[in-house]
Tab-separated table of C-alpha atoms and ligand atoms in Angstrom:
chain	number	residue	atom	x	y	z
C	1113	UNK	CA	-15.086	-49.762	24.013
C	1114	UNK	CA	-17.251	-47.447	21.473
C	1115	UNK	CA	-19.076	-48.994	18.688
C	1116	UNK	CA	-19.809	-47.403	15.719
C	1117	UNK	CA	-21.713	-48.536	12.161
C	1118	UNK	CA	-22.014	-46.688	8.895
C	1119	UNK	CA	-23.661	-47.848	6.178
C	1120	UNK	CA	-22.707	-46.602	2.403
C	1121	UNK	CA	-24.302	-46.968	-1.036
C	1122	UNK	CA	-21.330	-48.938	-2.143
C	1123	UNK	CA	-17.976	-50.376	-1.850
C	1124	UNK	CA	-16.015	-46.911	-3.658
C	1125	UNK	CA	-17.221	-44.390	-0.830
C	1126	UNK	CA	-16.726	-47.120	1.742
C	1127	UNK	CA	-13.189	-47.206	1.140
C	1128	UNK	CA	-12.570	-43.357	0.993
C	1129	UNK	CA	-14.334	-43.318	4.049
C	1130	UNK	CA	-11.881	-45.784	5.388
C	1131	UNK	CA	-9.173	-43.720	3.876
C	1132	UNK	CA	-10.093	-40.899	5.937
C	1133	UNK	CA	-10.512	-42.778	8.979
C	1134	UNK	CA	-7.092	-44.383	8.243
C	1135	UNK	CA	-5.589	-41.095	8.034
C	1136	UNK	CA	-6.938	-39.427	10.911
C	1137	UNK	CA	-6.053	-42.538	13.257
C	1138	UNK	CA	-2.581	-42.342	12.182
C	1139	UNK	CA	-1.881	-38.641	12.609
C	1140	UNK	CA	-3.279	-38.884	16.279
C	1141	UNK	CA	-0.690	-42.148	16.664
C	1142	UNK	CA	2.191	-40.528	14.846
C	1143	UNK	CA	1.367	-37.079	16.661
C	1144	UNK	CA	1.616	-38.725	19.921
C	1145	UNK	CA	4.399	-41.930	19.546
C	1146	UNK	CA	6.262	-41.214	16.297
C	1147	UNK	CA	4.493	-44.343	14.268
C	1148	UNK	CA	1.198	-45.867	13.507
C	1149	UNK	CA	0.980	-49.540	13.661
C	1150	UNK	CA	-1.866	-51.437	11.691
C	1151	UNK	CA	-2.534	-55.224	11.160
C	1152	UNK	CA	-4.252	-55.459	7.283
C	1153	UNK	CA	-6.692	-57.547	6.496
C	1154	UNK	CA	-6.992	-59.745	3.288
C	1155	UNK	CA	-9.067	-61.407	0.964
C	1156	UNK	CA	-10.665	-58.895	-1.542
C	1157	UNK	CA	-12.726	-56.358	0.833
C	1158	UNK	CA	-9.248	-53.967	1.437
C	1159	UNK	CA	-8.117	-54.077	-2.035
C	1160	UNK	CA	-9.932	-50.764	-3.079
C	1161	UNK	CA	-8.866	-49.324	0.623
C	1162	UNK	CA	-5.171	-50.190	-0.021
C	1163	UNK	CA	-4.987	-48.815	-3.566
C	1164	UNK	CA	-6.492	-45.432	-2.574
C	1165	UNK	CA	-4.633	-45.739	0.097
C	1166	UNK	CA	-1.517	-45.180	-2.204
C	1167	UNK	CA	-2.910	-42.381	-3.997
C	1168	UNK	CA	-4.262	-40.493	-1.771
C	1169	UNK	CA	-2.684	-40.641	1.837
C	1170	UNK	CA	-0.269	-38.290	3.377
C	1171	UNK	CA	3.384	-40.105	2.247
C	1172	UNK	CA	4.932	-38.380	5.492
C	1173	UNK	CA	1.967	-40.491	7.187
C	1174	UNK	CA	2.562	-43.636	5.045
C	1175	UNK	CA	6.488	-43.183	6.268
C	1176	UNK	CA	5.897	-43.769	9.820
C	1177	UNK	CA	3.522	-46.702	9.750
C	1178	UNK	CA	4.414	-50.532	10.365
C	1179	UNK	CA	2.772	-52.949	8.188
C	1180	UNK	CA	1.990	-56.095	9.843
C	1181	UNK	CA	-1.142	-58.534	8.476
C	1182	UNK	CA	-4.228	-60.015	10.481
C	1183	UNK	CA	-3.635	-63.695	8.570
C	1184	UNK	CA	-2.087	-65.162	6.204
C	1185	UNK	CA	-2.602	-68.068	3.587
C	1186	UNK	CA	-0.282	-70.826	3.599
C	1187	UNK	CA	1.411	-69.945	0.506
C	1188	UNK	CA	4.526	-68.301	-0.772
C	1189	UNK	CA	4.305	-64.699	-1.154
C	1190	UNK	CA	4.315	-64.922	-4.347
C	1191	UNK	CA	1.424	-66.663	-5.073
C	1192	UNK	CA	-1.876	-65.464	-6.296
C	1193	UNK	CA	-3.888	-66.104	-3.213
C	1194	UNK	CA	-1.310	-64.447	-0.455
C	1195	UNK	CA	-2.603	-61.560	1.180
C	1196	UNK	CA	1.103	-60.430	1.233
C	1197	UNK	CA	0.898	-60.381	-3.054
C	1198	UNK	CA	-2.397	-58.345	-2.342
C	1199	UNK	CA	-0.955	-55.578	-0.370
C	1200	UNK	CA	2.225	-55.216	-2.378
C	1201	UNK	CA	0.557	-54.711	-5.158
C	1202	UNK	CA	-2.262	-52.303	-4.591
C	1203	UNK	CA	-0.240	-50.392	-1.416
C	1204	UNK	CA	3.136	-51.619	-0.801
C	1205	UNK	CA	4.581	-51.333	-4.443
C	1206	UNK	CA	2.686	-48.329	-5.527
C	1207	UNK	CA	3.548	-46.097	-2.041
C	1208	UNK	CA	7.254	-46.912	-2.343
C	1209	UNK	CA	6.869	-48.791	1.388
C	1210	UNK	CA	10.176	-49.021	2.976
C	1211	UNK	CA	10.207	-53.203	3.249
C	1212	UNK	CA	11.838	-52.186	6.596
C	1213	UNK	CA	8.274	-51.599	7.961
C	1214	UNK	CA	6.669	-54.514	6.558
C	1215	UNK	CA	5.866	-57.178	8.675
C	1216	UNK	CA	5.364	-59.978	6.313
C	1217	UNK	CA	3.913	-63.195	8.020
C	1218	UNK	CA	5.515	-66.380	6.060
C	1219	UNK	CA	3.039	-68.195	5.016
C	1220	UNK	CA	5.973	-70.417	2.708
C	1221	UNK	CA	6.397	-71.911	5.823
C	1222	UNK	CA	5.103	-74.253	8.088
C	1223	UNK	CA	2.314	-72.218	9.781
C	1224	UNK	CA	3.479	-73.567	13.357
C	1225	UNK	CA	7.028	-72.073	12.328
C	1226	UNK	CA	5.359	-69.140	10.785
C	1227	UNK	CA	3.400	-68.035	13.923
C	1228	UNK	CA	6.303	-68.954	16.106
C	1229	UNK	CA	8.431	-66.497	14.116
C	1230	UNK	CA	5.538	-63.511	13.764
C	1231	UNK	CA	5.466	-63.473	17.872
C	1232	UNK	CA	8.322	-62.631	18.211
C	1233	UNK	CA	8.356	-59.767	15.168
C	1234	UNK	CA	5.122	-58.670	16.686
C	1235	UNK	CA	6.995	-58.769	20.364
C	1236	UNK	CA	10.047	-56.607	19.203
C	1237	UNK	CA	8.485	-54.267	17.097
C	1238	UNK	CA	4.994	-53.350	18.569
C	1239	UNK	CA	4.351	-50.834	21.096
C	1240	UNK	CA	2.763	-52.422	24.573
C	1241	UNK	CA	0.458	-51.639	27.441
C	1242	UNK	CA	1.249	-52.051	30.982
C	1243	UNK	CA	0.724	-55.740	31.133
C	1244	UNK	CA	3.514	-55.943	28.282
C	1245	UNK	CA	1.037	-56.827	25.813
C	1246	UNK	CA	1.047	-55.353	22.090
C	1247	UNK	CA	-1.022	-52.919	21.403
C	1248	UNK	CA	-1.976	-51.673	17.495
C	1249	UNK	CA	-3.328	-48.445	16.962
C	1250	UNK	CA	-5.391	-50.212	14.149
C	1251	UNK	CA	-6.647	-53.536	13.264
C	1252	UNK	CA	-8.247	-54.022	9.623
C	1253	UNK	CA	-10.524	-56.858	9.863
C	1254	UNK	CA	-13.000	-58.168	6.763
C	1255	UNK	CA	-16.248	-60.946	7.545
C	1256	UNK	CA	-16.622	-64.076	5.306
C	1257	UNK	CA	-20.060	-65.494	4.710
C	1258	UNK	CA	-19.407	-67.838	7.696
C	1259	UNK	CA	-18.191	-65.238	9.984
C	1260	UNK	CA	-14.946	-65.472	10.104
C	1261	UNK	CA	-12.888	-62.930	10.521
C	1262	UNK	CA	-8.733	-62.747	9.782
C	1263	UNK	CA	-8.309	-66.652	9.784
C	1264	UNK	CA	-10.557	-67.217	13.010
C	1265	UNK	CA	-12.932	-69.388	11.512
C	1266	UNK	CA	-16.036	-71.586	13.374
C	1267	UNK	CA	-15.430	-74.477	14.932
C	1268	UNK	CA	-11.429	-73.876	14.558
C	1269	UNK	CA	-8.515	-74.102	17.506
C	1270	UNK	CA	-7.654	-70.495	17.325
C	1271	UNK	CA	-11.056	-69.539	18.658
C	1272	UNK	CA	-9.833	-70.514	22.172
C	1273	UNK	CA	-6.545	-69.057	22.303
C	1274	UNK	CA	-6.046	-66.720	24.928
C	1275	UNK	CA	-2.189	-66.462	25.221
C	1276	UNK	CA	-0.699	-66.655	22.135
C	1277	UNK	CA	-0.691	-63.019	19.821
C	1278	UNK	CA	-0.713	-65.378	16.566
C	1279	UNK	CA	-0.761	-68.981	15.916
C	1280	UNK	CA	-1.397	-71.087	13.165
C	1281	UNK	CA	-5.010	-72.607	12.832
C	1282	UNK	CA	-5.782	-75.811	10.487
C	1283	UNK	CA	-9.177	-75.085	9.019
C	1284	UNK	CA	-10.463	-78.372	8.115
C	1285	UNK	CA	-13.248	-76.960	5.691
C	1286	UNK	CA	-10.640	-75.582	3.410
C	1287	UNK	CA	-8.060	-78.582	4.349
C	1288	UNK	CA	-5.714	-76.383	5.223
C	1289	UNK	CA	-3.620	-74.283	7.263
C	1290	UNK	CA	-3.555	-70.458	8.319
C	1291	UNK	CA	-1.608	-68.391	10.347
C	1292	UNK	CA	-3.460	-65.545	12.293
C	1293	UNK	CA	-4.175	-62.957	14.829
C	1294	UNK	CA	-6.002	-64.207	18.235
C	1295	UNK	CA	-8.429	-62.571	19.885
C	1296	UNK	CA	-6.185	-61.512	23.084
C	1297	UNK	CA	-4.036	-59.440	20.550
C	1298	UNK	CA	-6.564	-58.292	18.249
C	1299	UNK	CA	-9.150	-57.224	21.029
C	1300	UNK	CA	-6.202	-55.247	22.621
C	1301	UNK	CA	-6.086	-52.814	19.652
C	1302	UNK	CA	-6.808	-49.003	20.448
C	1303	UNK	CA	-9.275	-49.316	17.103
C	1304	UNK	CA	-10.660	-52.371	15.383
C	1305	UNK	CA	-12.364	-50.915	11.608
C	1306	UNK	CA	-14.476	-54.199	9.956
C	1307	UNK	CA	-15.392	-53.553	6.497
C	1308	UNK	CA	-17.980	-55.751	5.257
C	1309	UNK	CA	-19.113	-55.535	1.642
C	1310	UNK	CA	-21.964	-57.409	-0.697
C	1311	UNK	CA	-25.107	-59.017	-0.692
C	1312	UNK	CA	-23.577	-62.566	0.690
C	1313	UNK	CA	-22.518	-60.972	3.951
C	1314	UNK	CA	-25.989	-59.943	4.604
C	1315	UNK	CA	-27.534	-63.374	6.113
C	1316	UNK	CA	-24.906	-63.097	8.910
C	1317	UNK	CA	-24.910	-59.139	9.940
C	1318	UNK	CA	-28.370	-59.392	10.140
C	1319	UNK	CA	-28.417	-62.671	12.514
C	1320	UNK	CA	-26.469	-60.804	14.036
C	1321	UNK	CA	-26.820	-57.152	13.923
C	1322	UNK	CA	-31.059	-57.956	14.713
C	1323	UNK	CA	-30.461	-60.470	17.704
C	1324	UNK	CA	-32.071	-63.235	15.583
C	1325	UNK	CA	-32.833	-65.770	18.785
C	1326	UNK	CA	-31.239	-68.870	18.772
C	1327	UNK	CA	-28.265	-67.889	15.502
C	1328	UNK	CA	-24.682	-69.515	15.572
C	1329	UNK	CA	-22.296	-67.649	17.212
C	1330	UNK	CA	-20.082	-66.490	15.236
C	1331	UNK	CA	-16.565	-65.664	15.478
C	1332	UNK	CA	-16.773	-62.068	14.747
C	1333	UNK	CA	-19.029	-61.907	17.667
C	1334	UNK	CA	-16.159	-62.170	19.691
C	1335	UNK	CA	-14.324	-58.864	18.423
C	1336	UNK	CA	-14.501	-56.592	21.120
C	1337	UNK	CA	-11.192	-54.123	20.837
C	1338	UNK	CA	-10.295	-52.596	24.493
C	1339	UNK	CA	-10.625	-49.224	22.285
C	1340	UNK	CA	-13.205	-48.667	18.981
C	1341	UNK	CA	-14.980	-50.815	17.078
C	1342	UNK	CA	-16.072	-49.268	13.806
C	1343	UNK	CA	-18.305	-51.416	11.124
C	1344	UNK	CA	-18.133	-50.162	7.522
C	1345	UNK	CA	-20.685	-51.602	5.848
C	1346	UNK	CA	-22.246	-51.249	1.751
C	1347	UNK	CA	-25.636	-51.055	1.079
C	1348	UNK	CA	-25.950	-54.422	-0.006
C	1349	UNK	CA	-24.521	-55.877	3.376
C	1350	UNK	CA	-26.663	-53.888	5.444
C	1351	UNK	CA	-29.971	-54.384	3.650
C	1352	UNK	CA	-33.015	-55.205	5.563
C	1353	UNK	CA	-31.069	-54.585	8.962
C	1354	UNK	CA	-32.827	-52.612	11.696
C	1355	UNK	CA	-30.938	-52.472	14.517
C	1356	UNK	CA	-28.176	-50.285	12.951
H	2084	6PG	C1	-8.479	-63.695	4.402
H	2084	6PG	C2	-9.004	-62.571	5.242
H	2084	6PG	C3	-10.396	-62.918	5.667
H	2084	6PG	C4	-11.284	-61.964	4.906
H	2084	6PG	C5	-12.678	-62.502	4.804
H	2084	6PG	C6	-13.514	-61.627	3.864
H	2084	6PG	O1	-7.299	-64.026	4.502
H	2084	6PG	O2	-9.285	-64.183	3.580
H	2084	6PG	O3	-8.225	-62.104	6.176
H	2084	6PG	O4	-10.657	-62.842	7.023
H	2084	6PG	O5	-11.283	-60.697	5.557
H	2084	6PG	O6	-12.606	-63.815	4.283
H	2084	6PG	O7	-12.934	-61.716	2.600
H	2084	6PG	P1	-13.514	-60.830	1.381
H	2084	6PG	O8	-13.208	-59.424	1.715
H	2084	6PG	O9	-12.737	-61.337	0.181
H	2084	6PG	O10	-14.997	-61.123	1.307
């Protein structure tokens, strides 16, 4: 595993640097299997990544990649806090995605169904290693405030999963369910990108990032892709960090 961090004065040239990044990672996929396969990440972070995304990338590029998503809210895709609605708007829609390679988890389900059904989506349609396990060429993750990263959240169940690709995970500070990624799947990935942005991030890179003795552990600590690891992070997420 290679780790990388860069540091930008804001959140508009960290996302075109993602974009770039995106774009280069799926020409070496496509270039040497015919399709890229990426896991998105939600909440807000992406947004700006997934609408540039649609303007700018390569559309023979955006043709050949599979959609699938890191977590998902337990809500119909319809509704205003689904990560699904997120994507569709600011990539899906605008980029003309075929729906065929969109790998939507359903989070208008019972997250226990949900998972059940995105194993085996994720079994028949991503590409594996040796052991038969699937392997993305990228995984988009974000950080909340707590540390959590894709629904993997402190003190949850899915932190000690170590067989299952997805599951659902009741997170008991938000009284409610989630389905997401595990760590076997998402630390399996050829590249892992984080992109972390604002000043409320800050108090947890830098426990973090500076070795503070005696911090939580948190569970994007635990992110540690068999390929690269590459932290995007704005100015005011990185401030006051030294070990960089
Ligand atoms: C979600 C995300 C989650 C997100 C972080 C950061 O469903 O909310 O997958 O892991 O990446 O909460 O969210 P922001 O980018 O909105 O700060």
């Amino acid at each position: 595993m290679s780790r990388q961090i860069q540091v930008f004065s804001d959140a508009q040239p960290l996302a075109q640097a993602a974009v770039q990044t995106w774009s280069e990672l799926a020409k070496t996929a496509i270039n040497a299997r015919g399709g890229f396969h990426v896991a998105l990440s939600g909440g807000s972070t992406p947004k700006k990544l997934y609408t540039l995304l649609a303007e700018q990338c390569d559309p023979a590029l955006l043709s050949k990649t599979h959609f699938y998503f890191g977590d998902e809210r337990s809500v119909a895709p319809d509704h205003k806090d689904s990560n699904f609605r997120m994507a569709q708007q600011a990539l899906f829609a605008p980029a003309n995605i075929d729906e065929a390679h969109i790998h939507r988890m359903q989070g208008e389900l019972p997250a226990d169904e949900a998972a059940g059904n995105y194993q085996k989506i994720l079994d028949h349609n991503l590409p594996k290693d040796e052991q038969g396990m699937g392997v993305f060429d990228l995984v988009l993750l974000g950080m909340g405030e707590d540390g959590h990263t894709a629904s993997l959240f402190p003190g949850t169940d899915a932190l000690t999963q170590t067989t299952q690709w997805v599951c659902a995970n009741h997170v008991k500070k938000l009284d409610t369910w989630r389905i997401t990624l595990t760590y076997p799947l998402i630390n399996n990935a050829d590249n892992v990108l984080i992109l972390v942005s604002g000043a409320g991030k800050q108090p947890v890179l830098k426990q973090i990032f500076d070795h503070i003795p005696g911090h939580e552990h948190y569970p994007i600590e635990d992110i540690h892709p068999r390929g690269n690891l590459l932290w995007y992070l704005d100015q005011a997420a990185a401030n006051d960090i030294i070990h960089l």
